[in-house]
């Protein structure tokens, strides 16, 4: 349920209403929109009468029910306004959201050694990326495959962060590693295979770093939003939703089916920012550029693209990684589409 | 198998080689590319030795096997060159293909009456479409649902063609109707449900009108190309491949999953032109614009978009149809992306 | 809508009611159940008031709406009673239905030559099958693959029918062949790829031979029942529903996913008999016995099993065909389960 | 790679060979089969020459490569022999495996209170079940749904264990709860959503209690076996594989598609025991009996069936739970099929 306040409502009245609603057993959350303040309410609202609520204060314009099963993540909960996720990086604050330029996250599947991760960071930064991705802990189908360099890789990410000024996104697989990862990472990734690892969701929701939530391989959009709801319900409002391809009957040419229609669908359902990962989404480097361009044209807020200095020798996901040269070219192509939809920012404007 | 001729090969030599290969029991097909002539060979080539073939003439540069199960539709069969489908319409020849501007096909799901189809045709033509879609025979899940006006609707399409100058695309469901449809239609559509109706494929392959082949709801890309191969094998080289959404586990918000990755995938596998249908692909009008823009950015050769003068009263597929006003706006948006990728043609240039 | 008549309703009254309802623009269909007569009504019943209908005659017990989108095929349309499909074969009448023993259909994917088809027929008949399957016209993914021997194969099926006394089931792919096929076949099969070839459905519905309707590869159960509804709506009540595996994300070991839960699901939704095809359903001979046993335990009314005298040399579907010896053994195993669920008939009882 | 020893190989020789192979950097595992001893080898065997290995001892009969990506779980690793999982319960040792009677696990989705769990345990025990299932920690799509009673529910399970003599199976969702759960549970369940939670797999692999590994909603069979391989690789050989329905395009009537073909497929690929869960597999109580019977006919080693004293009032999964009365009847029906396939044991034979 949400309480929409009239324009110009006094701060003290908003506080008073929130306190009163707390005594009703509800959890009020104040959301400051462009024009109005909205008080989001979570709790047992099923039995409440909106009209009765409205009588609490003459400053209340409207009381509306959130009809979706997901509450805090729903667009209605913010009365239709998009939210943004602001992340401090050495090079300045980067904003993920509908009213900001497209953010590009790039980097290798896994952190292999210091030279490669620092070089990659510098290359993708020069091309216009503002975040570095790179796995320290890798979810691998086989127990005998390379599992990531773990804790030592975190240090290499820190070095790359310092050398390039990029923000860092890396995956948590085990809640026991969360503190270590949160020390280094600017955004913490929950991978597709853990999208419904509810224990982990509660724990990333209870810490302050923004969370990148990848869609599960066969998760419906509703299930994905409910997973995000776990994080918001635990106290962390900074969630970015990342589509990375779903599993369908045809995996012969593309490894997954990149579901780009989530862009308009999520836009209408949620206020959270959207990311598209065409590298996992297709599984093949040669399909990544076309899908990246499509994602920007369709209105994505950010892209995650795998780049490796030498894809043929990558310890994981080589076939879907771009070379730095191909990535440079792609960024040029993206800037053309990005400008056409007024979502591109000259690299230089990213100030400290 | 293909025989690549050297640049400047004399016509008489190419003819001689083709004739000789015919005596070997093969069916040679001469393909004139930008720089070279290629002779495509279909038949029992498994036992042939490329080196032995090469000795037939000093003008032969190379003899290559087509490794794919699909032969005539494979990109290799044309030695990497795209083909184009040229269609004569009252307003001039329209070309579908990788090296041509994006072709927009628009119109209602089904032809309801003369006024609506003529009005829609004129509206979409004014906005920049060059083809009108409209169903005379409609595949409907229920035998009790509106099945299309059939033969009488064909006459209305003819009237709309004359009034607007647009080319006509309409679906054949029964081979017995093929002649009647071919009299009116400029392109004959085989629907998703008939993609593996092999009898029908053979019959549309044996007539001269270009064919729009929609992907089956759960057809793999390979099966789709094999279905196109049926048409080419029957003698008709003019096939356009149309993605219209596949069936996956999530149908709650979008009715199908529009598989835009087919654009780069098909581009690498086949020389045939590509069409995207975001209306069936998503099932909801509000998602159509974003997916149309994405398709153009990803490199589609054409779009098929449902437009209805009054979607709320449409006899079929209302929820996924744009109003003419929304279509006008979409064409403006598309022209921005289309120009950014150098695939847009000013409406005015389309003249005789 | 259905009109349930009281026990003992006079025939003349039932006729009178039917005639009156015809004047209302409805199509009444008299269904004689075990205890009661039901008049099924198709037409525009949405606006009718059941209570008003009930007043037509004091012999009417109840008037009920069919809530499902499928009407004639719904279990409600027969007031909960199963229907049966009776087929005359040289060896006697065979009944498909819930209250009859399991019917076993066996034979090769395609008819290859007279010796093989006659031998196979005699072998499977000796083992207890009462129907022979065998393709004259074969739907093949590739235009270059063996397409079946066509018309000449129909004659071989006739010979096998005579030699073995088995009923014949064979597939129609093209409505133009329907007459020829109906001359030979006792049951006409519509294949998975044509499940939504609505033109063909209408045509098999307009001829008198029973129809075996295979489920489409990605058809929902509702779509499948709606396809059957096309056949019943066209006048043919004798339809058998055959599950042959659906398409899912995993095709590595089994080619399709055999959806055995359709057995209880269909049982509750429709009165039509059910067949399971574990050969196409798994694509591998070694999985066929376990799935056949499971199907009988779950309550299937019939089984379709591919048997080939020499699977390794089969022109199509060899890997999923049982040898006659393995089939003999399977029939023994099936008889144990079949007897345990009281659905097995000693081969000998099947007489004239 | 496996080393097959000759019949009658002296123990001391087997030990010697194992020790020698350890010095080669391999991890030998001695498997005592019915007739022969096999030494399974894990490690970097790619570069080893089987013939060279064979020369280590004249008692070696054969050295074979395991061709599958999964090693320890593969049937080849045990040279074709099934393994068994033996679990001590208050009522005696229960064996899961191909050469044992079908084990029935029954109980409610979640533990609600002491009376209901004890009553359910006694009821299902009386009907012939030997294990009680019941969730203390529940994975729920919504953060606002009942999440299970947690630790206090574990105590109730202990009480039910004592009252009924049944073994206990309950799910772990968070590695932090593993010790507490292992104190009470006889078998620890890893749920479908955590099938690729590799951190959790490693941890349940490093503790001694047997593990029930449910198949992920869209996990391929190979991925499922690789997940089991994680557990075996971590040291725990006692894994039971449980199919609980996969996600497909049709969820209208059954919530999932129960993939019963995994029974013959797993049988050929792995030595591990197989369980089928028709309750989650269909999501509807009325379909559970048919699917249970089918599973036993197809050769499952065990069944997991949801039973609740009052399904209509269940806190979770009510619609798919059987009443105790329906479960009693199902056990009667199962015993008929179970005896027909020689996999049923009179309840009485289960001694202490």
mmCIF file of C-alpha atoms in Angstrom, chain B residues 42-345:
data_model
loop_
_atom_site.group_PDB
_atom_site.id
_atom_site.type_symbol
_atom_site.label_atom_id
_atom_site.label_comp_id
_atom_site.label_asym_id
_atom_site.label_seq_id
_atom_site.Cartn_x
_atom_site.Cartn_y
_atom_site.Cartn_z
ATOM 1 C CA UNK B 42 22.925 -30.184 -54.956
ATOM 2 C CA UNK B 43 22.708 -33.942 -55.157
ATOM 3 C CA UNK B 44 24.670 -36.880 -53.918
ATOM 4 C CA UNK B 45 27.961 -35.095 -53.386
ATOM 5 C CA UNK B 46 29.074 -37.115 -50.377
ATOM 6 C CA UNK B 47 31.185 -39.440 -52.482
ATOM 7 C CA UNK B 48 32.714 -36.739 -54.689
ATOM 8 C CA UNK B 49 36.300 -35.654 -54.306
ATOM 9 C CA UNK B 50 36.667 -31.847 -54.429
ATOM 10 C CA UNK B 51 40.107 -32.180 -55.983
ATOM 11 C CA UNK B 52 38.750 -34.330 -58.780
ATOM 12 C CA UNK B 53 36.041 -31.746 -59.463
ATOM 13 C CA UNK B 54 38.598 -29.002 -59.565
ATOM 14 C CA UNK B 55 40.315 -30.662 -62.486
ATOM 15 C CA UNK B 56 37.320 -30.123 -64.768
ATOM 16 C CA UNK B 57 38.475 -26.635 -65.657
ATOM 17 C CA UNK B 58 41.422 -24.326 -65.073
ATOM 18 C CA UNK B 59 38.882 -21.539 -64.408
ATOM 19 C CA UNK B 60 37.787 -23.203 -61.191
ATOM 20 C CA UNK B 61 39.348 -21.461 -58.220
ATOM 21 C CA UNK B 62 38.108 -23.707 -55.448
ATOM 22 C CA UNK B 63 35.648 -26.483 -54.707
ATOM 23 C CA UNK B 64 34.149 -26.388 -51.219
ATOM 24 C CA UNK B 65 31.797 -28.609 -49.265
ATOM 25 C CA UNK B 66 28.732 -27.111 -47.570
ATOM 26 C CA UNK B 67 29.105 -28.584 -44.110
ATOM 27 C CA UNK B 68 25.649 -27.594 -42.890
ATOM 28 C CA UNK B 69 22.640 -29.950 -43.204
ATOM 29 C CA UNK B 70 20.892 -27.121 -45.053
ATOM 30 C CA UNK B 71 22.531 -26.512 -48.414
ATOM 31 C CA UNK B 72 20.829 -23.989 -50.704
ATOM 32 C CA UNK B 73 19.880 -21.662 -47.857
ATOM 33 C CA UNK B 74 23.337 -21.740 -46.278
ATOM 34 C CA UNK B 75 25.546 -18.701 -46.523
ATOM 35 C CA UNK B 76 28.317 -20.967 -47.766
ATOM 36 C CA UNK B 77 26.233 -21.931 -50.783
ATOM 37 C CA UNK B 78 26.579 -18.331 -51.972
ATOM 38 C CA UNK B 79 30.202 -18.206 -50.847
ATOM 39 C CA UNK B 80 29.314 -15.748 -48.072
ATOM 40 C CA UNK B 81 27.185 -13.311 -50.016
ATOM 41 C CA UNK B 82 23.721 -12.212 -48.940
ATOM 42 C CA UNK B 83 20.814 -12.714 -51.300
ATOM 43 C CA UNK B 84 17.976 -10.279 -51.772
ATOM 44 C CA UNK B 85 14.291 -10.761 -52.418
ATOM 45 C CA UNK B 86 12.923 -8.195 -54.845
ATOM 46 C CA UNK B 87 9.169 -7.670 -54.873
ATOM 47 C CA UNK B 88 7.249 -5.606 -57.387
ATOM 48 C CA UNK B 89 4.618 -3.448 -55.716
ATOM 49 C CA UNK B 90 2.425 -0.738 -57.263
ATOM 50 C CA UNK B 91 4.739 1.835 -55.682
ATOM 51 C CA UNK B 92 7.873 0.278 -57.101
ATOM 52 C CA UNK B 93 10.263 -2.577 -56.426
ATOM 53 C CA UNK B 94 10.973 -3.243 -52.783
ATOM 54 C CA UNK B 95 14.110 -5.165 -51.828
ATOM 55 C CA UNK B 96 14.469 -7.306 -48.712
ATOM 56 C CA UNK B 97 18.089 -7.993 -47.820
ATOM 57 C CA UNK B 98 21.182 -7.168 -45.832
ATOM 58 C CA UNK B 99 22.327 -4.440 -48.206
ATOM 59 C CA UNK B 100 18.987 -2.645 -48.405
ATOM 60 C CA UNK B 101 17.050 -0.305 -46.111
ATOM 61 C CA UNK B 102 14.770 -1.876 -43.514
ATOM 62 C CA UNK B 103 11.393 -2.784 -45.032
ATOM 63 C CA UNK B 104 8.371 -2.166 -42.822
ATOM 64 C CA UNK B 105 5.286 -4.347 -43.199
ATOM 65 C CA UNK B 106 2.256 -3.174 -41.247
ATOM 66 C CA UNK B 107 -1.433 -3.823 -40.974
ATOM 67 C CA UNK B 108 -4.121 -5.583 -39.008
ATOM 68 C CA UNK B 109 -4.176 -9.204 -37.881
ATOM 69 C CA UNK B 110 -7.212 -9.907 -40.042
ATOM 70 C CA UNK B 111 -9.048 -8.110 -42.822
ATOM 71 C CA UNK B 112 -12.353 -7.074 -41.269
ATOM 72 C CA UNK B 113 -14.011 -4.895 -43.900
ATOM 73 C CA UNK B 114 -13.109 -2.679 -46.841
ATOM 74 C CA UNK B 115 -13.137 0.641 -45.003
ATOM 75 C CA UNK B 116 -10.798 -0.561 -42.233
ATOM 76 C CA UNK B 117 -8.312 -2.267 -44.505
ATOM 77 C CA UNK B 118 -8.125 0.589 -47.002
ATOM 78 C CA UNK B 119 -7.836 3.184 -44.256
ATOM 79 C CA UNK B 120 -5.142 1.197 -42.466
ATOM 80 C CA UNK B 121 -3.230 0.711 -45.694
ATOM 81 C CA UNK B 122 -3.246 4.415 -46.443
ATOM 82 C CA UNK B 123 -2.240 5.306 -42.909
ATOM 83 C CA UNK B 124 0.694 2.924 -42.712
ATOM 84 C CA UNK B 125 1.803 3.849 -46.215
ATOM 85 C CA UNK B 126 1.845 7.508 -45.240
ATOM 86 C CA UNK B 127 3.973 6.617 -42.228
ATOM 87 C CA UNK B 128 6.551 4.832 -44.378
ATOM 88 C CA UNK B 129 5.478 1.198 -44.602
ATOM 89 C CA UNK B 130 5.829 -0.409 -48.030
ATOM 90 C CA UNK B 131 3.854 -3.588 -47.372
ATOM 91 C CA UNK B 132 0.428 -4.291 -45.961
ATOM 92 C CA UNK B 133 -0.177 -7.402 -43.894
ATOM 93 C CA UNK B 134 -3.691 -8.697 -43.286
ATOM 94 C CA UNK B 135 -5.168 -12.141 -42.780
ATOM 95 C CA UNK B 136 -7.889 -13.540 -45.027
ATOM 96 C CA UNK B 137 -7.516 -17.068 -43.619
ATOM 97 C CA UNK B 138 -6.733 -17.069 -39.904
ATOM 98 C CA UNK B 139 -5.261 -19.931 -37.879
ATOM 99 C CA UNK B 140 -7.207 -19.859 -34.626
ATOM 100 C CA UNK B 141 -6.797 -22.129 -31.622
ATOM 101 C CA UNK B 142 -10.565 -22.544 -31.296
ATOM 102 C CA UNK B 143 -12.847 -23.819 -34.069
ATOM 103 C CA UNK B 144 -15.474 -21.459 -32.705
ATOM 104 C CA UNK B 145 -13.323 -18.308 -33.057
ATOM 105 C CA UNK B 146 -13.431 -15.991 -36.067
ATOM 106 C CA UNK B 147 -11.654 -17.845 -38.900
ATOM 107 C CA UNK B 148 -11.103 -14.883 -41.243
ATOM 108 C CA UNK B 149 -13.322 -13.749 -44.098
ATOM 109 C CA UNK B 150 -11.483 -15.995 -46.559
ATOM 110 C CA UNK B 151 -11.844 -15.394 -50.263
ATOM 111 C CA UNK B 152 -13.851 -12.195 -49.896
ATOM 112 C CA UNK B 153 -11.061 -10.734 -47.771
ATOM 113 C CA UNK B 154 -8.650 -11.316 -50.656
ATOM 114 C CA UNK B 155 -10.655 -8.895 -52.763
ATOM 115 C CA UNK B 156 -10.484 -6.302 -50.026
ATOM 116 C CA UNK B 157 -6.725 -6.716 -49.897
ATOM 117 C CA UNK B 158 -6.631 -6.121 -53.642
ATOM 118 C CA UNK B 159 -8.602 -2.927 -53.132
ATOM 119 C CA UNK B 160 -6.248 -1.794 -50.379
ATOM 120 C CA UNK B 161 -3.288 -2.565 -52.617
ATOM 121 C CA UNK B 162 -4.692 -0.381 -55.342
ATOM 122 C CA UNK B 163 -5.654 2.437 -52.993
ATOM 123 C CA UNK B 164 -2.294 2.571 -51.205
ATOM 124 C CA UNK B 165 0.255 1.202 -53.626
ATOM 125 C CA UNK B 166 1.515 -1.168 -50.924
ATOM 126 C CA UNK B 167 2.606 -4.718 -51.568
ATOM 127 C CA UNK B 168 0.431 -7.386 -49.935
ATOM 128 C CA UNK B 169 1.500 -10.166 -47.562
ATOM 129 C CA UNK B 170 -1.127 -12.684 -46.526
ATOM 130 C CA UNK B 171 -1.119 -16.198 -45.144
ATOM 131 C CA UNK B 172 -1.923 -19.468 -46.866
ATOM 132 C CA UNK B 173 -3.289 -22.198 -44.598
ATOM 133 C CA UNK B 174 -4.521 -24.672 -47.187
ATOM 134 C CA UNK B 175 -2.696 -25.552 -50.384
ATOM 135 C CA UNK B 176 -6.077 -25.593 -52.128
ATOM 136 C CA UNK B 177 -6.259 -21.799 -51.685
ATOM 137 C CA UNK B 178 -2.785 -21.157 -53.018
ATOM 138 C CA UNK B 179 -3.775 -20.049 -56.530
ATOM 139 C CA UNK B 180 -6.404 -17.620 -55.332
ATOM 140 C CA UNK B 181 -3.998 -16.120 -52.808
ATOM 141 C CA UNK B 182 -1.144 -15.893 -55.276
ATOM 142 C CA UNK B 183 -3.332 -13.841 -57.581
ATOM 143 C CA UNK B 184 -3.561 -11.061 -54.997
ATOM 144 C CA UNK B 185 -0.567 -11.422 -52.697
ATOM 145 C CA UNK B 186 2.902 -10.133 -53.515
ATOM 146 C CA UNK B 187 4.404 -12.288 -50.778
ATOM 147 C CA UNK B 188 2.792 -15.480 -49.463
ATOM 148 C CA UNK B 189 3.094 -16.166 -45.770
ATOM 149 C CA UNK B 190 3.481 -19.633 -44.252
ATOM 150 C CA UNK B 191 2.506 -19.322 -40.596
ATOM 151 C CA UNK B 192 4.325 -20.596 -37.522
ATOM 152 C CA UNK B 193 1.938 -23.530 -37.076
ATOM 153 C CA UNK B 194 2.611 -24.710 -40.633
ATOM 154 C CA UNK B 195 6.376 -24.282 -40.583
ATOM 155 C CA UNK B 196 6.785 -28.058 -40.755
ATOM 156 C CA UNK B 197 3.747 -28.713 -42.948
ATOM 157 C CA UNK B 198 6.061 -30.192 -45.524
ATOM 158 C CA UNK B 199 3.349 -30.699 -48.150
ATOM 159 C CA UNK B 200 2.565 -26.998 -48.042
ATOM 160 C CA UNK B 201 6.244 -26.064 -48.158
ATOM 161 C CA UNK B 202 6.711 -28.098 -51.310
ATOM 162 C CA UNK B 203 3.741 -26.384 -52.907
ATOM 163 C CA UNK B 204 4.758 -22.818 -52.105
ATOM 164 C CA UNK B 205 8.185 -23.816 -53.351
ATOM 165 C CA UNK B 206 6.725 -24.834 -56.687
ATOM 166 C CA UNK B 207 5.043 -21.477 -57.388
ATOM 167 C CA UNK B 208 6.792 -18.221 -58.233
ATOM 168 C CA UNK B 209 5.677 -15.736 -55.550
ATOM 169 C CA UNK B 210 8.143 -14.921 -52.734
ATOM 170 C CA UNK B 211 7.443 -16.705 -49.463
ATOM 171 C CA UNK B 212 7.539 -15.367 -45.916
ATOM 172 C CA UNK B 213 8.363 -18.313 -43.662
ATOM 173 C CA UNK B 214 7.530 -17.768 -40.004
ATOM 174 C CA UNK B 215 9.489 -19.686 -37.405
ATOM 175 C CA UNK B 216 7.534 -22.397 -35.610
ATOM 176 C CA UNK B 217 6.786 -21.799 -31.956
ATOM 177 C CA UNK B 218 9.342 -24.338 -30.827
ATOM 178 C CA UNK B 219 11.374 -24.760 -33.968
ATOM 179 C CA UNK B 220 15.118 -24.749 -33.612
ATOM 180 C CA UNK B 221 17.001 -22.467 -35.962
ATOM 181 C CA UNK B 222 18.245 -25.515 -37.815
ATOM 182 C CA UNK B 223 14.722 -26.875 -38.301
ATOM 183 C CA UNK B 224 13.623 -23.466 -39.531
ATOM 184 C CA UNK B 225 16.408 -23.352 -42.094
ATOM 185 C CA UNK B 226 15.592 -26.917 -43.160
ATOM 186 C CA UNK B 227 11.989 -25.807 -43.703
ATOM 187 C CA UNK B 228 13.271 -22.982 -45.917
ATOM 188 C CA UNK B 229 15.432 -25.538 -47.686
ATOM 189 C CA UNK B 230 12.235 -27.417 -48.653
ATOM 190 C CA UNK B 231 11.047 -24.284 -50.474
ATOM 191 C CA UNK B 232 14.337 -23.641 -52.231
ATOM 192 C CA UNK B 233 14.708 -27.308 -53.109
ATOM 193 C CA UNK B 234 11.296 -27.116 -54.781
ATOM 194 C CA UNK B 235 12.510 -24.297 -56.992
ATOM 195 C CA UNK B 236 11.651 -21.025 -55.267
ATOM 196 C CA UNK B 237 14.719 -19.070 -54.112
ATOM 197 C CA UNK B 238 12.748 -16.100 -52.734
ATOM 198 C CA UNK B 239 12.263 -16.815 -49.070
ATOM 199 C CA UNK B 240 12.203 -14.332 -46.164
ATOM 200 C CA UNK B 241 12.662 -15.742 -42.642
ATOM 201 C CA UNK B 242 10.416 -14.212 -39.974
ATOM 202 C CA UNK B 243 11.029 -14.589 -36.232
ATOM 203 C CA UNK B 244 7.782 -14.169 -34.285
ATOM 204 C CA UNK B 245 8.619 -15.284 -30.784
ATOM 205 C CA UNK B 246 9.241 -18.726 -29.394
ATOM 206 C CA UNK B 247 7.528 -20.589 -26.634
ATOM 207 C CA UNK B 248 9.278 -20.705 -23.274
ATOM 208 C CA UNK B 249 8.407 -21.294 -19.621
ATOM 209 C CA UNK B 250 7.390 -17.681 -18.973
ATOM 210 C CA UNK B 251 4.292 -16.349 -20.689
ATOM 211 C CA UNK B 252 2.910 -14.171 -17.930
ATOM 212 C CA UNK B 253 3.748 -10.721 -19.272
ATOM 213 C CA UNK B 254 4.903 -11.338 -22.843
ATOM 214 C CA UNK B 255 2.983 -14.034 -24.736
ATOM 215 C CA UNK B 256 6.101 -15.342 -26.443
ATOM 216 C CA UNK B 257 9.839 -14.809 -26.114
ATOM 217 C CA UNK B 258 11.122 -12.780 -29.052
ATOM 218 C CA UNK B 259 14.446 -14.346 -29.952
ATOM 219 C CA UNK B 260 16.333 -11.372 -31.377
ATOM 220 C CA UNK B 261 19.637 -13.241 -31.341
ATOM 221 C CA UNK B 262 18.416 -14.958 -34.493
ATOM 222 C CA UNK B 263 19.511 -11.808 -36.301
ATOM 223 C CA UNK B 264 23.270 -12.340 -35.894
ATOM 224 C CA UNK B 265 22.833 -16.117 -35.884
ATOM 225 C CA UNK B 266 20.927 -16.245 -39.180
ATOM 226 C CA UNK B 267 23.268 -13.666 -40.684
ATOM 227 C CA UNK B 268 26.156 -16.043 -40.216
ATOM 228 C CA UNK B 269 24.282 -19.175 -41.316
ATOM 229 C CA UNK B 270 22.185 -18.079 -44.279
ATOM 230 C CA UNK B 271 22.064 -15.627 -47.137
ATOM 231 C CA UNK B 272 18.298 -15.174 -46.834
ATOM 232 C CA UNK B 273 16.717 -11.911 -45.626
ATOM 233 C CA UNK B 274 15.431 -11.644 -42.061
ATOM 234 C CA UNK B 275 12.179 -10.209 -40.719
ATOM 235 C CA UNK B 276 11.174 -9.621 -37.086
ATOM 236 C CA UNK B 277 7.562 -9.578 -35.900
ATOM 237 C CA UNK B 278 7.525 -7.928 -32.468
ATOM 238 C CA UNK B 279 3.712 -7.918 -32.334
ATOM 239 C CA UNK B 280 3.340 -11.691 -32.139
ATOM 240 C CA UNK B 281 6.775 -11.812 -30.540
ATOM 241 C CA UNK B 282 5.568 -10.075 -27.394
ATOM 242 C CA UNK B 283 1.765 -10.164 -27.671
ATOM 243 C CA UNK B 284 1.399 -6.731 -26.137
ATOM 244 C CA UNK B 285 1.285 -3.389 -27.966
ATOM 245 C CA UNK B 286 3.211 -1.552 -25.249
ATOM 246 C CA UNK B 287 6.287 -3.767 -25.736
ATOM 247 C CA UNK B 288 6.283 -3.499 -29.544
ATOM 248 C CA UNK B 289 8.138 -0.175 -29.926
ATOM 249 C CA UNK B 290 11.125 -1.155 -27.774
ATOM 250 C CA UNK B 291 11.458 -4.484 -29.561
ATOM 251 C CA UNK B 292 11.152 -2.872 -33.001
ATOM 252 C CA UNK B 293 13.961 -0.462 -32.189
ATOM 253 C CA UNK B 294 16.063 -3.311 -30.836
ATOM 254 C CA UNK B 295 15.509 -5.352 -33.992
ATOM 255 C CA UNK B 296 16.683 -2.545 -36.247
ATOM 256 C CA UNK B 297 19.722 -1.875 -34.069
ATOM 257 C CA UNK B 298 20.575 -5.585 -34.215
ATOM 258 C CA UNK B 299 20.419 -5.531 -38.001
ATOM 259 C CA UNK B 300 17.076 -6.931 -39.114
ATOM 260 C CA UNK B 301 16.189 -6.500 -42.774
ATOM 261 C CA UNK B 302 12.506 -5.924 -42.144
ATOM 262 C CA UNK B 303 9.803 -5.575 -39.518
ATOM 263 C CA UNK B 304 6.223 -6.793 -39.404
ATOM 264 C CA UNK B 305 4.032 -4.718 -37.108
ATOM 265 C CA UNK B 306 0.348 -5.093 -36.348
ATOM 266 C CA UNK B 307 -1.625 -1.859 -36.715
ATOM 267 C CA UNK B 308 -5.364 -1.583 -36.296
ATOM 268 C CA UNK B 309 -7.520 1.544 -36.488
ATOM 269 C CA UNK B 310 -9.274 0.518 -33.281
ATOM 270 C CA UNK B 311 -7.381 -2.206 -31.389
ATOM 271 C CA UNK B 312 -10.015 -2.455 -28.656
ATOM 272 C CA UNK B 313 -12.568 -3.618 -31.227
ATOM 273 C CA UNK B 314 -10.305 -5.830 -33.340
ATOM 274 C CA UNK B 315 -11.759 -9.230 -34.262
ATOM 275 C CA UNK B 316 -8.401 -10.805 -33.379
ATOM 276 C CA UNK B 317 -5.086 -9.842 -31.756
ATOM 277 C CA UNK B 318 -6.301 -6.461 -30.533
ATOM 278 C CA UNK B 319 -4.007 -6.359 -27.458
ATOM 279 C CA UNK B 320 -0.891 -6.538 -29.600
ATOM 280 C CA UNK B 321 -1.934 -4.006 -32.260
ATOM 281 C CA UNK B 322 -0.714 -0.426 -32.357
ATOM 282 C CA UNK B 323 -3.050 2.425 -33.175
ATOM 283 C CA UNK B 324 -2.148 4.323 -36.361
ATOM 284 C CA UNK B 325 -1.030 7.245 -34.183
ATOM 285 C CA UNK B 326 1.338 5.102 -32.143
ATOM 286 C CA UNK B 327 2.619 3.576 -35.374
ATOM 287 C CA UNK B 328 3.339 7.049 -36.786
ATOM 288 C CA UNK B 329 5.385 7.846 -33.713
ATOM 289 C CA UNK B 330 7.185 4.513 -33.845
ATOM 290 C CA UNK B 331 8.192 5.149 -37.462
ATOM 291 C CA UNK B 332 9.773 8.419 -36.322
ATOM 292 C CA UNK B 333 11.665 6.603 -33.583
ATOM 293 C CA UNK B 334 12.691 3.864 -35.984
ATOM 294 C CA UNK B 335 14.028 6.348 -38.498
ATOM 295 C CA UNK B 336 16.453 7.650 -35.853
ATOM 296 C CA UNK B 337 17.865 4.191 -35.142
ATOM 297 C CA UNK B 338 17.590 3.178 -38.793
ATOM 298 C CA UNK B 339 19.701 6.130 -39.863
ATOM 299 C CA UNK B 340 22.195 5.469 -37.070
ATOM 300 C CA UNK B 341 22.838 2.035 -38.591
ATOM 301 C CA UNK B 342 22.560 3.311 -42.186
ATOM 302 C CA UNK B 343 19.547 1.157 -42.972
ATOM 303 C CA UNK B 344 16.807 3.761 -43.396
ATOM 304 C CA UNK B 345 15.420 5.207 -46.556
#
